[in-house]
CSV table of C-alpha atoms in Angstrom, one decimal:
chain,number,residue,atom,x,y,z
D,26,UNK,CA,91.3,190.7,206.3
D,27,UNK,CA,90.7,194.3,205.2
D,28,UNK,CA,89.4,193.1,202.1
D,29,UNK,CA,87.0,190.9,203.8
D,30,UNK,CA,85.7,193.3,206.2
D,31,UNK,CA,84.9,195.8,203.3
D,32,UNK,CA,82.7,193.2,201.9
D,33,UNK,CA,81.0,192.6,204.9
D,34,UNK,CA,80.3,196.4,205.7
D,35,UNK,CA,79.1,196.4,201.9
D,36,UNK,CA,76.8,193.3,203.0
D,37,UNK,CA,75.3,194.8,206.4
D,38,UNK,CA,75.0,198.3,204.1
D,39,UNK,CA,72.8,196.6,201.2
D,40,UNK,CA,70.9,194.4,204.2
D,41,UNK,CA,70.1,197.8,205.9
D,42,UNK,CA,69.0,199.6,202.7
D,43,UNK,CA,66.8,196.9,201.4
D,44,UNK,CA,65.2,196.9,204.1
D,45,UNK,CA,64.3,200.7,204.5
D,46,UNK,CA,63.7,200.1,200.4
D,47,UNK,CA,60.7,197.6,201.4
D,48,UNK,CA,59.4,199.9,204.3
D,49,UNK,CA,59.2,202.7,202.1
D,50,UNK,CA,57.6,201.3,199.3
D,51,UNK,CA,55.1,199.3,201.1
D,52,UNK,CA,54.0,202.4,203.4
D,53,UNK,CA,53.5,204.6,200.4
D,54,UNK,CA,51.3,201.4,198.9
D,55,UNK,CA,49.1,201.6,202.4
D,56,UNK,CA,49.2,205.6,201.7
D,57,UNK,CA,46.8,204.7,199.5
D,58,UNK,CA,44.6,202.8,201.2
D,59,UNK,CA,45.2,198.6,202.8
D,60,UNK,CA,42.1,198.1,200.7
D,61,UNK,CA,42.2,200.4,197.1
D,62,UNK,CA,39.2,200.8,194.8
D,63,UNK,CA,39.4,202.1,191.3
D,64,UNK,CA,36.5,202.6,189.4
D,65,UNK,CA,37.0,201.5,185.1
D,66,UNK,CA,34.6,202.6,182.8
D,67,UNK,CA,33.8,200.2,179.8
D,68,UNK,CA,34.0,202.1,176.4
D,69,UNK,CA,30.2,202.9,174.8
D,70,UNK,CA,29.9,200.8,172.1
D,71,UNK,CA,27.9,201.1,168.7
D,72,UNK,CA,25.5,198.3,170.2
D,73,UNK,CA,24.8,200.7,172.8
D,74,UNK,CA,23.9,203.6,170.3
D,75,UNK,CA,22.4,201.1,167.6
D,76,UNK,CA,20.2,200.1,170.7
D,77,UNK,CA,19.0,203.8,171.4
D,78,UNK,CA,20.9,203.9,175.4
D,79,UNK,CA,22.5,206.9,176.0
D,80,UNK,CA,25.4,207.7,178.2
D,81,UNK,CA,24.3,207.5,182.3
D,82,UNK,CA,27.9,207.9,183.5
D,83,UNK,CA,30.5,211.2,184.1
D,84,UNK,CA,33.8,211.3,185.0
D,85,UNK,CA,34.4,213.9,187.0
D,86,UNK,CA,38.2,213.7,188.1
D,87,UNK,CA,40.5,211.1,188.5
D,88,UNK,CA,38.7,210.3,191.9
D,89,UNK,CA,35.2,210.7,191.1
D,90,UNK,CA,32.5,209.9,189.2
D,91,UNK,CA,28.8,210.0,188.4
D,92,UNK,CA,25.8,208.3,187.4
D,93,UNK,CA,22.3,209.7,186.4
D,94,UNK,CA,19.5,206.4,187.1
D,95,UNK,CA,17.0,208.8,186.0
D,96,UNK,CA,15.9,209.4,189.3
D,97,UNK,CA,19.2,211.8,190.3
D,98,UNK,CA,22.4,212.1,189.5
D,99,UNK,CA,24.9,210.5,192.6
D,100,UNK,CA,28.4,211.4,192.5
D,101,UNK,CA,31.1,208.5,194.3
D,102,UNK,CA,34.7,209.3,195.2
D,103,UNK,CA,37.1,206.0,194.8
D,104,UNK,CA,40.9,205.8,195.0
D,105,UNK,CA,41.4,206.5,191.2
D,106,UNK,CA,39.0,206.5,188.1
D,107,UNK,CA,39.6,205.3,184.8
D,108,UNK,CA,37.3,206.3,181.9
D,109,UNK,CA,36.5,204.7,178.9
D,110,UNK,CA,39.7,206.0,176.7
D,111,UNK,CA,41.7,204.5,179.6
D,112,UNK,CA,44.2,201.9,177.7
D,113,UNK,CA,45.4,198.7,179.6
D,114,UNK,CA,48.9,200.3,180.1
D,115,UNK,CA,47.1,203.1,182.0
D,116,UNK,CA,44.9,200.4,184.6
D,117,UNK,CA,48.1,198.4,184.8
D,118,UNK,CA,50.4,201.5,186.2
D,119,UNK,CA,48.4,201.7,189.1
D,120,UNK,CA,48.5,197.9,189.6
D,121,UNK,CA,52.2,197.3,189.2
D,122,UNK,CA,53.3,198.1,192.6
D,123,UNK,CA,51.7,195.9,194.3
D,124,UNK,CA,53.9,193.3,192.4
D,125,UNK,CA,56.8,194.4,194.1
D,126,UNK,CA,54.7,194.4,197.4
D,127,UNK,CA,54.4,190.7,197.0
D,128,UNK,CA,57.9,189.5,196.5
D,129,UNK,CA,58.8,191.7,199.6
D,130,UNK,CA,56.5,188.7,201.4
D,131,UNK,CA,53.1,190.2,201.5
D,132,UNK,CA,50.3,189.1,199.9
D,133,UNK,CA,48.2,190.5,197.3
D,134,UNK,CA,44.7,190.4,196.1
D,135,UNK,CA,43.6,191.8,193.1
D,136,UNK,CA,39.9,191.3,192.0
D,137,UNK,CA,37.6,192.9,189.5
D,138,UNK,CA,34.0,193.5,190.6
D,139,UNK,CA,30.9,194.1,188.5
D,140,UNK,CA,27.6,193.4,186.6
D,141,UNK,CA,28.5,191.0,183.3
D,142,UNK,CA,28.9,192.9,180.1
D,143,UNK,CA,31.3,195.4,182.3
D,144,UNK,CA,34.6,194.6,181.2
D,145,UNK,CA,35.7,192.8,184.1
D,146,UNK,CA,37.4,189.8,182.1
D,147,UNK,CA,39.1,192.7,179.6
D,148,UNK,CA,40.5,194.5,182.7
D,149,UNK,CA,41.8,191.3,184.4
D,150,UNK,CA,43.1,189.3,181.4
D,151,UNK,CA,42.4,190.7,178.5
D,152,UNK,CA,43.9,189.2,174.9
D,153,UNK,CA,47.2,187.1,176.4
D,154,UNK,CA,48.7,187.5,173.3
D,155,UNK,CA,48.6,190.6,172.4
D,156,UNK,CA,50.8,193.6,173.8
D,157,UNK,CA,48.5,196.2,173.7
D,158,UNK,CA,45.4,194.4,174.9
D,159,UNK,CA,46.8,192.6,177.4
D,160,UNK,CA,45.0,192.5,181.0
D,161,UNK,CA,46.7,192.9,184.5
D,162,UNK,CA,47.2,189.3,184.9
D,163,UNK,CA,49.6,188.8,182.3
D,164,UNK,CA,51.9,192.0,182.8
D,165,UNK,CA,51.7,190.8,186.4
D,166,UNK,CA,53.5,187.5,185.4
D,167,UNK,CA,56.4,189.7,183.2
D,168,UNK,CA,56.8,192.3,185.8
D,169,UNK,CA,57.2,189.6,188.5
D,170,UNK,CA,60.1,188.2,186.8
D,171,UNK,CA,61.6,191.2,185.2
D,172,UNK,CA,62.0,192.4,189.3
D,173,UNK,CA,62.8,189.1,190.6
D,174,UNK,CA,65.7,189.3,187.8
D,175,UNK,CA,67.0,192.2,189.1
D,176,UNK,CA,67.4,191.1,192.7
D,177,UNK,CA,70.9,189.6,193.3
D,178,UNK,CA,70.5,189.1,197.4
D,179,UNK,CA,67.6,186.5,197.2
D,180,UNK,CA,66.5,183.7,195.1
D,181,UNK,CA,63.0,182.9,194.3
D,182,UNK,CA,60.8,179.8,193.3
D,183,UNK,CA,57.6,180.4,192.4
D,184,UNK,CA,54.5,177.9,192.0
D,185,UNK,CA,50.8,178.8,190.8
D,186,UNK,CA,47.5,177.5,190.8
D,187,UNK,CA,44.6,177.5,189.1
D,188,UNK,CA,40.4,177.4,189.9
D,189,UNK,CA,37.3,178.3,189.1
D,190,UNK,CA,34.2,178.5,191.5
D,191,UNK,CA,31.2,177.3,189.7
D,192,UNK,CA,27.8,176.5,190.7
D,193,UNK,CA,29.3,176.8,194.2
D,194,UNK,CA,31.9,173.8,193.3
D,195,UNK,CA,35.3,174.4,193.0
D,196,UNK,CA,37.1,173.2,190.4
D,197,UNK,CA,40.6,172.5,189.7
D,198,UNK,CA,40.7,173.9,186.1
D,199,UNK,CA,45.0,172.3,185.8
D,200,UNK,CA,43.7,168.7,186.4
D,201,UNK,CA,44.2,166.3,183.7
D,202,UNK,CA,41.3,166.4,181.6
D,203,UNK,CA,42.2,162.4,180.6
D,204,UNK,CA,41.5,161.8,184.4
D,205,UNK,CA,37.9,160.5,185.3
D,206,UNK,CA,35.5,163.0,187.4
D,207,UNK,CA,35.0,160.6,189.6
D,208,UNK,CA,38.7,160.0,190.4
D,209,UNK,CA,40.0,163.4,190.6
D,210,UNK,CA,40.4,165.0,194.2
D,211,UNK,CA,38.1,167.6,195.5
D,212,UNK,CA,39.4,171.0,196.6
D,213,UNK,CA,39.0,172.3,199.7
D,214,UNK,CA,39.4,175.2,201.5
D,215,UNK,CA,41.4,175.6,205.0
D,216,UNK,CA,43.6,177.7,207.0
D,217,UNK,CA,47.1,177.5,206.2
D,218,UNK,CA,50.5,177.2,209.2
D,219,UNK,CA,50.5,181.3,208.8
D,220,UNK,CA,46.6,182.4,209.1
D,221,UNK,CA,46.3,182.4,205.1
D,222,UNK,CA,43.6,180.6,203.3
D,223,UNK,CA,44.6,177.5,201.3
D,224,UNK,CA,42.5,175.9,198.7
D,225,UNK,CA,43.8,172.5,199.3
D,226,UNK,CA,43.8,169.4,196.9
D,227,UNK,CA,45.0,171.1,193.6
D,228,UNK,CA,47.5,170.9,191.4
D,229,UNK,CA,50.3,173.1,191.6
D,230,UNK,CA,52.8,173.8,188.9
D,231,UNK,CA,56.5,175.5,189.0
D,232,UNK,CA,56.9,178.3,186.8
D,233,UNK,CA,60.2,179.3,185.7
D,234,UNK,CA,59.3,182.5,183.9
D,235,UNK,CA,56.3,184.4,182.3
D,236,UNK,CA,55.8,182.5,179.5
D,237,UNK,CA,55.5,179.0,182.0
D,238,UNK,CA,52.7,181.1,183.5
D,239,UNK,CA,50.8,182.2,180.6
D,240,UNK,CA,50.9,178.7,179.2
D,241,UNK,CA,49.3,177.4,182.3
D,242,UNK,CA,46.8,180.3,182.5
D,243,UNK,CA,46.1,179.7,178.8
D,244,UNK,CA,45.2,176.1,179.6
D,245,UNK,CA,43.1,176.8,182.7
D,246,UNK,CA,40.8,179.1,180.5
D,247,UNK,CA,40.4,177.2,177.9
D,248,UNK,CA,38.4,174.7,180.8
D,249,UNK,CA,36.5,177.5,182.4
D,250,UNK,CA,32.9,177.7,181.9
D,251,UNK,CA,31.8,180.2,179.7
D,252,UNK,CA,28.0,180.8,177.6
D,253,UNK,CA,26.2,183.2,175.9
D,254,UNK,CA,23.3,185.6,177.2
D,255,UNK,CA,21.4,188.2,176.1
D,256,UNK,CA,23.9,190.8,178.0
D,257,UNK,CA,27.1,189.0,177.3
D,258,UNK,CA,27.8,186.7,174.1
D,259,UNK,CA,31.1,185.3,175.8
D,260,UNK,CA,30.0,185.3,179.9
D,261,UNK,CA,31.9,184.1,182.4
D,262,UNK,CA,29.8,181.4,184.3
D,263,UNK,CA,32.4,180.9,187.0
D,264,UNK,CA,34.7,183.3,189.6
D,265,UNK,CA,38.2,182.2,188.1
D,266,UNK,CA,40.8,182.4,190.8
D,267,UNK,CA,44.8,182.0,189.7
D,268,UNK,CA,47.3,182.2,192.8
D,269,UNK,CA,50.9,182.6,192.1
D,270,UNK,CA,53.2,181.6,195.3
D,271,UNK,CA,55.9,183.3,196.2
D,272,UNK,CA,58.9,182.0,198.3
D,273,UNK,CA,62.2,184.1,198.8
D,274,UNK,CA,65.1,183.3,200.4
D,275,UNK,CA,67.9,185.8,201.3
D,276,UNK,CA,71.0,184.4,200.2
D,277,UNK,CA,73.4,185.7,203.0
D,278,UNK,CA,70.9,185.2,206.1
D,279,UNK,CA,68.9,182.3,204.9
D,280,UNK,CA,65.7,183.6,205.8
D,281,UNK,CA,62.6,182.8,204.4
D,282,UNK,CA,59.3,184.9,202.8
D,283,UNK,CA,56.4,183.3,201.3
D,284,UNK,CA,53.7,185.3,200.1
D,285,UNK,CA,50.6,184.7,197.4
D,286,UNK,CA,49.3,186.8,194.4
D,287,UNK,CA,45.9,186.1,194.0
D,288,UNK,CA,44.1,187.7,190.6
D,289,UNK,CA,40.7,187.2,190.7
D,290,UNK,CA,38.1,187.5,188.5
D,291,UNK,CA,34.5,187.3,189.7
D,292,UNK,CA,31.7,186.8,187.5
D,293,UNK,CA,28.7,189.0,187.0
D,294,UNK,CA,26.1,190.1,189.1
D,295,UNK,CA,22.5,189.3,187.2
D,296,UNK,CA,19.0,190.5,186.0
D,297,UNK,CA,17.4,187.3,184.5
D,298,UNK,CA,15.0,190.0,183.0
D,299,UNK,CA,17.9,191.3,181.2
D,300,UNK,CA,20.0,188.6,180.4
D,301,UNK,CA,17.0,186.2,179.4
D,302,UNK,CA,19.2,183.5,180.7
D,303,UNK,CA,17.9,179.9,179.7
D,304,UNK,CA,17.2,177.3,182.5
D,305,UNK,CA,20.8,176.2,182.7
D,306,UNK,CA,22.2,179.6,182.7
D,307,UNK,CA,19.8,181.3,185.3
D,308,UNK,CA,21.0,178.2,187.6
D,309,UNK,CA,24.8,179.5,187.0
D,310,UNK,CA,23.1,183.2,187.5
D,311,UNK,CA,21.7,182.0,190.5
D,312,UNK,CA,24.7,180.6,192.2
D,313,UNK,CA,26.9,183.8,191.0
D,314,UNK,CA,24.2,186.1,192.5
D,315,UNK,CA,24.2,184.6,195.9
D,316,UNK,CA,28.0,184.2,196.1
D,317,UNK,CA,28.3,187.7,195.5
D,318,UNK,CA,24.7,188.4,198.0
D,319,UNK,CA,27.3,186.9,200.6
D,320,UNK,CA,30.6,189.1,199.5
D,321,UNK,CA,28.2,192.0,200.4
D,322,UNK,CA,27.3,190.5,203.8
D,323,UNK,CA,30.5,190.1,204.3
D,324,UNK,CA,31.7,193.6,203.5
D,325,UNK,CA,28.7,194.7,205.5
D,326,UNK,CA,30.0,193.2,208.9
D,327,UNK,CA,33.4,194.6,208.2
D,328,UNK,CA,32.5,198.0,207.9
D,329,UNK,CA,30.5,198.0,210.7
D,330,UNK,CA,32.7,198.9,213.4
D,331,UNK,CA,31.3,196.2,215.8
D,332,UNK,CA,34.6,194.5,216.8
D,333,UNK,CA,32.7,191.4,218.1
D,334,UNK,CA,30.4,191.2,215.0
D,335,UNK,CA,30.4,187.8,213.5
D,336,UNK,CA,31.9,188.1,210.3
D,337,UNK,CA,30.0,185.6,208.0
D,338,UNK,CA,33.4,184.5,205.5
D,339,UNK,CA,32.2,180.7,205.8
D,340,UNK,CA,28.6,181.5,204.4
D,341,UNK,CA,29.9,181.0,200.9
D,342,UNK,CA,33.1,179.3,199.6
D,343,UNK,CA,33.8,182.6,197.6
D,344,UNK,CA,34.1,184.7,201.0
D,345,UNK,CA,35.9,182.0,202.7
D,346,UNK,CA,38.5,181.7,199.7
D,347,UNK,CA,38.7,185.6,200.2
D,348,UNK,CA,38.4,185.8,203.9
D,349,UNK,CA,42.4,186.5,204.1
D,350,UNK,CA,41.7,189.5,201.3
D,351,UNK,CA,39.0,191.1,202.9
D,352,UNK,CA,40.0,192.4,206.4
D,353,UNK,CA,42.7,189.9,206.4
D,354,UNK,CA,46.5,190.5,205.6
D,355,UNK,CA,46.6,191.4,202.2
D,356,UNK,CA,46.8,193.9,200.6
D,357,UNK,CA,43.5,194.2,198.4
D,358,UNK,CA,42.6,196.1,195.1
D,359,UNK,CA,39.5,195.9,194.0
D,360,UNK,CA,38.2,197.1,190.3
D,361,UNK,CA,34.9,197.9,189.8
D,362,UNK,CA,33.7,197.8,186.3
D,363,UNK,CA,31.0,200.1,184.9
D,364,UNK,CA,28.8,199.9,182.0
D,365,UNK,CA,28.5,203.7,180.9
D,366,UNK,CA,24.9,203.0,179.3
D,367,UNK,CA,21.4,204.5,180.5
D,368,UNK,CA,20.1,201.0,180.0
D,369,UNK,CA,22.3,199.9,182.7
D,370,UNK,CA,22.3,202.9,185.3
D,371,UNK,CA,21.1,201.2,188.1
D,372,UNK,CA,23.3,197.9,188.2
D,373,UNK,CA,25.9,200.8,188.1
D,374,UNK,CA,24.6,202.8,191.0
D,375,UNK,CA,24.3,199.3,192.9
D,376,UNK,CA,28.2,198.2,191.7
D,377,UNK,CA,29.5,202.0,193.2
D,378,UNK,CA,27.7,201.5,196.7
D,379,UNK,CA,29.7,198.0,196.6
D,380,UNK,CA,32.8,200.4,195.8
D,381,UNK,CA,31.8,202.2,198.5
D,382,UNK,CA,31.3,199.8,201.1
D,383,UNK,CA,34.5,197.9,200.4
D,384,UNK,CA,36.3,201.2,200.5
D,385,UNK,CA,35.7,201.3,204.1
D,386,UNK,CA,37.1,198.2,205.2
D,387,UNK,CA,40.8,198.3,207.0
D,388,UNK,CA,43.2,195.2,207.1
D,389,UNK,CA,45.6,194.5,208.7
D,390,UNK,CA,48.7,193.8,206.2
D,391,UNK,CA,51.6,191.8,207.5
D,392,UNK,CA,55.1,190.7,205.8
D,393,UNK,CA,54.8,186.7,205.9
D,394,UNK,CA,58.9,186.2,206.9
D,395,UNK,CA,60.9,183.5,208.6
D,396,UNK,CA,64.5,183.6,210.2
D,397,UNK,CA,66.7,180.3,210.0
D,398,UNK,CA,65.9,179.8,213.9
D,399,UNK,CA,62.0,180.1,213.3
D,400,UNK,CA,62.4,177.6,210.6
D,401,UNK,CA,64.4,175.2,212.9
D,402,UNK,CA,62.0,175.3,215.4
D,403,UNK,CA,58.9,174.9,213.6
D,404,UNK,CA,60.8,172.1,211.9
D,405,UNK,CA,61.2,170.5,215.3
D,406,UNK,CA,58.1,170.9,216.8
D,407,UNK,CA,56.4,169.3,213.9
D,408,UNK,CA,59.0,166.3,214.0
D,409,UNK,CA,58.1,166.2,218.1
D,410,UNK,CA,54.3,166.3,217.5
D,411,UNK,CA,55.0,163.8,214.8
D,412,UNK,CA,56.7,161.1,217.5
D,413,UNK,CA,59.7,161.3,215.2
D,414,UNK,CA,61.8,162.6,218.1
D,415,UNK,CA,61.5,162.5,222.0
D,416,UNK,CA,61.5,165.7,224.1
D,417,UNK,CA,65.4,165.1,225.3
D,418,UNK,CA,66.5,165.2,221.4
């Protein structure tokens, strides 16, 4: 009996601890900001110098920056700022604890921002199979396993998707390319049992480690659109959007968390002056450029302070996939690329007062846990509403 009362107080110690563990961690994370924003600076190339542009951009600090249009010189403070020596390693430090933020139950949005040409793709995947090169997406995928390893209490399943909004479609990029167009399902968008947005009507796969979710990653790119402009010889035509899902359960209590990962990255605002897009591709540039017209409009209504402002997330299926990111209950960090090039000064200065603007937005970041009783009693209600019981079961 004394034997099995030591193991219990060892139990109710660990329970206690864990806990204060996860309310540490995630309250230095929201020291930092609910909503982070780190500015990256794309190295200056020898097509930049063979092309005669000169360097616009400063770092000032690790906080600020600057950026000369030719008009004046505007300095912008973010949450951290990474030049152009800055290695993957570096961008992926500041990244990594969010990981552990989302297998505590929150969720967690990670999106990179920014003209095309800026590095956005680099920053967020990067070359999958190399070590070195590697973007966040991928060392998110060996991180979350290498923790979820370590963690003896709970046991995890996890589960991921895969789309890409393009020409304001979106597109399961997992389907079965042997299946006909015009027999696949089309995805939707709705609000999930929780408050969280669900893009409905894709296929989901189980992952059992990293490599399960590199291989389906590596698939989902090789369908995204891609094509050539004059600003980008390799352009995304498409936001790419890959959600990993997260359930936990706590192996002495039962209780359930379920959280999402969502690593996003957007495609690139454009100048069809600049890019000298073809028909086909200034009809993509078009329908990037507006989805990102309504992420400003969006940000715009959230920083506004007006409680009962209308906040416009269903104008465009891009803010309504990220309606539970911005202002919602994740916790958000946004990169914003930078071209460091003269030629491109003021798509910069226009990407920083997005920085700006998104810096200011506050949300509201909850743990998404169940206890065995909630979980009962949601299980019942949805058998009573489904006449599968009466009321005096």
């Amino acid at each position: 009996a004394e034997y099995m009362g030591e193991i219990a107080r060892l139990q109710a110690n660990y329970t206690t601890e864990r806990k204060a563990r996860i309310k540490l961690h995630n309250e230095l994370e929201d020291s930092k900001g609910k909503i982070r924003v780190y500015g990256r600076v794309r190295p200056f190339t020898d097509s930049d110098a063979s092309k005669g542009y000169a360097r616009a951009v400063r770092v000032l600090d690790e906080a600020t920056i600057s950026v000369n249009d030719g008009k004046k010189e505007r300095e912008v403070q973010l949450t951290h700022i990474f030049g152009e020596e800055a290695t993957q390693e570096m961008v992926f430090a500041e990244t990594a604890p969010l990981i552990q933020s989302a297998l505590d139950g929150f969720n967690v949005s990670i999106f990179a921002y920014g003209q095309t040409g800026s590095g956005k793709t680099h920053t967020m995947t990067g070359v999958l199979d190399d070590p070195v090169l590697r973007g966040i997406t991928p060392r998110a995928f060996e991180l979350l396993f290498e923790t979820m390893a370590r963690e003896r209490r709970l046991t995890y399943s996890i589960s991921c998707m895969m789309v890409e909004l393009y020409l304001d479609n979106i597109i399961d990029l997992l389907v079965d390319p042997r299946v006909p167009e015009a027999e696949r399902p089309t995805p939707g968008i709705r609000t999930g049992d929780r408050g969280e947005i669900v893009i409905s009507d894709t296929v989901v796969r189980e992952a059992r480690s990293a490599r399960d979710l590199l291989g389906v990653m590596a698939q989902g790119i090789s369908n995204r659109h891609v094509g050539a402009t004059l600003m980008n010889a390799d352009s995304s035509r498409s936001h790419l959007i890959f959600t990993v899902l997260i359930e936990g359960r706590n192996n002495d209590s039962g209780a359930v968390s379920r959280s999402k990962l969502s690593l996003i990255d957007l495609a690139g605002s454009e100048r069809f002056e600049k890019t000298q897009a073809d028909k086909e591709r200034q009809k993509e540039g078009s329908a990037i450029n507006r989805s990102l017209s309504a992420l400003g409009n969006v940000v715009a209504a959230l920083v506004s302070g007006d409680d009962a402002a209308h906040i416009p997330y269903r104008s465009n299926k891009l803010t309504h996939i990220l309606a539970d990111s911005l202002g919602g209950t994740a916790k958000t960090l946004c990169f914003t690329n930078l071209s460091p090039s003269d030629y491109n000064a003021s798509e910069t200065v226009s990407s920083l007062q997005f920085a700006e603007r998104i810096k200011a937005v506050t949300n509201n970041a909850t743990k998404n846990s169940e206890s065995v009783e909630i979980q009962k009693l949601k299980a019942q209600i949805k058998k009573l509403k489904g006449g599968g019981a009466s009321a005096a079961d």
